[in-house]
Amino acid sequence: LLFDLQQDQTGEFPFNELTGGARAGEILSMSFSDDMKYLAVSQSSYGIAVIEMASTRLKTQLEPKDSFGYAFVKFADGSHDLIAVSRSGNARISSKEFTSGEEFSIEGCRSAIDMISLSADNHQIAIGSSEEPDILIGDALKKDVILLDAVNND
C-alpha cells in the first residue's frame, strides 16, 4: 500500500503484479530514492525489486547472494546507488542505474544481523543483532568495520 501525502491518495500495488508474477514473501526493508524515481523493496523470497514509481513497473531485480535475503536496503543520498546488507553479513552496493555492483562480506558478524543504521552521508554503518550486545561500526565505503564490545566497553 502506497500513500501519496501531497495528493492525499492511496494505491495498492500487489507485489506479484509489480514483479510479473513473482511469489510474494515477507517484506524485509524498503527505501525510496531521494528524487522518488525508484522504490527498492527487499523481500524474503525475491531479493530486491527496484520499482520505477512513474510507471509502477519493475526496473530490475537484484538476487541475494545467500538464502537470507537482504534485511536492509537504502538509496545513497542524492543518487540511485543502492546499498543492501543481508542478515548473514553479505553486502552489495549497486550503482550506474543498477547495471554494475560490488558484493563483499562484512567480517566480524557472529550472529544474524537484524539492526542496521547508515549515516546521512552513507559512509558510517552500524550493525547489530538482537542475539548479542556487540555492535559493528565502521566506514561502509572502505569496508573497514570494527567491533565495539558493549559488555567490556572496548
XYZ file of C-alpha atoms in Angstrom:
154
model
C 0.000 0.000 0.000
C 1.442 3.371 -1.013
C 0.156 6.685 0.268
C 0.784 9.983 -1.557
C 0.906 12.671 1.143
C 0.754 15.569 -1.335
C -2.244 14.241 -3.257
C -3.865 12.530 -0.248
C -4.254 9.346 -2.284
C -3.506 5.715 -1.638
C -2.916 2.881 -4.043
C -2.487 -0.839 -3.705
C 0.258 -2.378 -5.751
C 0.322 -6.168 -5.284
C 3.949 -7.311 -5.332
C 3.316 -10.207 -7.716
C 1.798 -7.783 -10.244
C 4.694 -5.327 -9.942
C 7.217 -8.102 -10.477
C 5.458 -10.006 -13.237
C 4.064 -12.822 -11.120
C 6.886 -13.415 -8.625
C 5.784 -15.136 -5.445
C 5.345 -12.628 -2.644
C 7.159 -13.167 0.636
C 7.820 -11.164 3.777
C 8.884 -7.549 3.128
C 12.166 -7.005 4.947
C 13.073 -3.422 4.013
C 12.112 -0.576 1.672
C 13.757 2.646 0.511
C 12.773 5.470 -1.832
C 15.418 7.252 -3.877
C 15.682 10.959 -2.963
C 14.066 12.003 -6.255
C 11.238 9.479 -5.696
C 12.011 7.862 -9.048
C 12.561 4.418 -7.541
C 11.373 2.294 -4.639
C 13.630 -0.597 -3.606
C 11.780 -3.438 -1.855
C 13.628 -6.313 -0.213
C 11.570 -9.466 0.130
C 12.400 -12.771 1.763
C 11.532 -14.832 -1.314
C 12.613 -12.465 -4.083
C 15.746 -10.491 -3.361
C 15.420 -6.802 -4.161
C 12.844 -5.444 -6.564
C 13.507 -1.922 -7.811
C 10.191 -0.369 -8.848
C 10.047 2.635 -11.179
C 7.457 4.819 -9.481
C 6.176 6.764 -12.525
C 5.056 3.576 -14.264
C 4.831 1.333 -11.138
C 6.760 -1.282 -13.113
C 9.746 -3.406 -12.223
C 13.014 -1.697 -13.232
C 15.263 -4.570 -12.148
C 15.643 -7.464 -9.739
C 18.777 -7.971 -7.634
C 19.219 -11.559 -6.477
C 20.559 -12.186 -2.968
C 23.956 -13.843 -2.577
C 22.591 -16.192 0.093
C 19.267 -17.602 1.259
C 18.826 -14.928 3.954
C 17.771 -12.156 1.568
C 18.645 -8.525 2.147
C 17.458 -7.330 5.561
C 18.326 -3.707 4.797
C 18.217 -1.575 1.637
C 18.900 2.149 1.301
C 19.497 4.508 -1.572
C 22.553 6.703 -1.108
C 21.589 10.339 -0.630
C 21.273 12.228 -3.917
C 21.863 9.215 -6.161
C 20.454 5.911 -7.358
C 23.288 3.938 -5.760
C 21.710 1.234 -3.619
C 23.270 -0.289 -0.514
C 21.960 -3.657 0.718
C 23.028 -5.912 3.617
C 21.833 -9.458 4.345
C 21.318 -10.978 7.791
C 24.428 -13.120 7.253
C 26.665 -10.105 6.604
C 26.805 -10.132 2.811
C 26.666 -6.606 1.429
C 26.025 -5.195 -2.016
C 26.490 -1.731 -3.485
C 24.715 -1.263 -6.837
C 25.489 1.759 -8.990
C 25.053 3.180 -12.503
C 21.276 2.683 -12.521
C 21.722 -0.859 -11.136
C 23.893 -2.069 -14.056
C 27.049 -2.528 -12.000
C 27.695 -3.523 -8.456
C 30.090 -4.856 -5.899
C 29.465 -7.589 -3.351
C 31.505 -8.220 -0.210
C 31.196 -9.800 3.228
C 31.209 -7.829 6.459
C 33.718 -9.592 8.683
C 33.080 -9.976 12.409
C 29.395 -10.890 12.301
C 28.907 -13.609 14.899
C 25.132 -13.857 14.681
C 22.329 -12.850 12.352
C 22.162 -9.127 11.613
C 18.781 -7.571 12.312
C 19.650 -3.944 13.110
C 21.442 -1.640 10.700
C 21.841 2.112 10.598
C 23.542 4.142 7.896
C 24.682 7.735 8.386
C 23.176 10.516 6.260
C 26.336 10.709 4.131
C 26.247 6.907 3.631
C 29.795 6.466 4.948
C 29.305 5.197 8.502
C 27.417 1.984 9.136
C 26.401 0.464 12.470
C 25.364 -3.184 12.601
C 23.819 -5.095 15.482
C 21.982 -8.239 16.436
C 19.218 -8.869 18.927
C 21.126 -12.021 19.898
C 24.207 -10.270 21.362
C 25.174 -6.869 22.824
C 28.108 -6.096 20.495
C 27.965 -3.522 17.697
C 29.945 -3.481 14.463
C 30.644 0.050 13.273
C 32.784 1.472 10.520
C 33.194 3.002 7.092
C 30.771 1.407 4.656
C 32.607 2.533 1.534
C 36.062 1.430 2.706
C 34.558 -1.745 4.198
C 36.515 -1.121 7.418
C 34.407 -2.367 10.299
C 35.424 -2.598 13.959
C 33.751 -4.420 16.830
C 32.530 -2.386 19.769
C 32.230 -4.743 22.711
C 29.241 -3.412 24.619
C 29.938 -5.614 27.623
C 33.596 -4.650 28.149
C 33.365 -1.165 26.582
C 36.326 -1.992 24.332
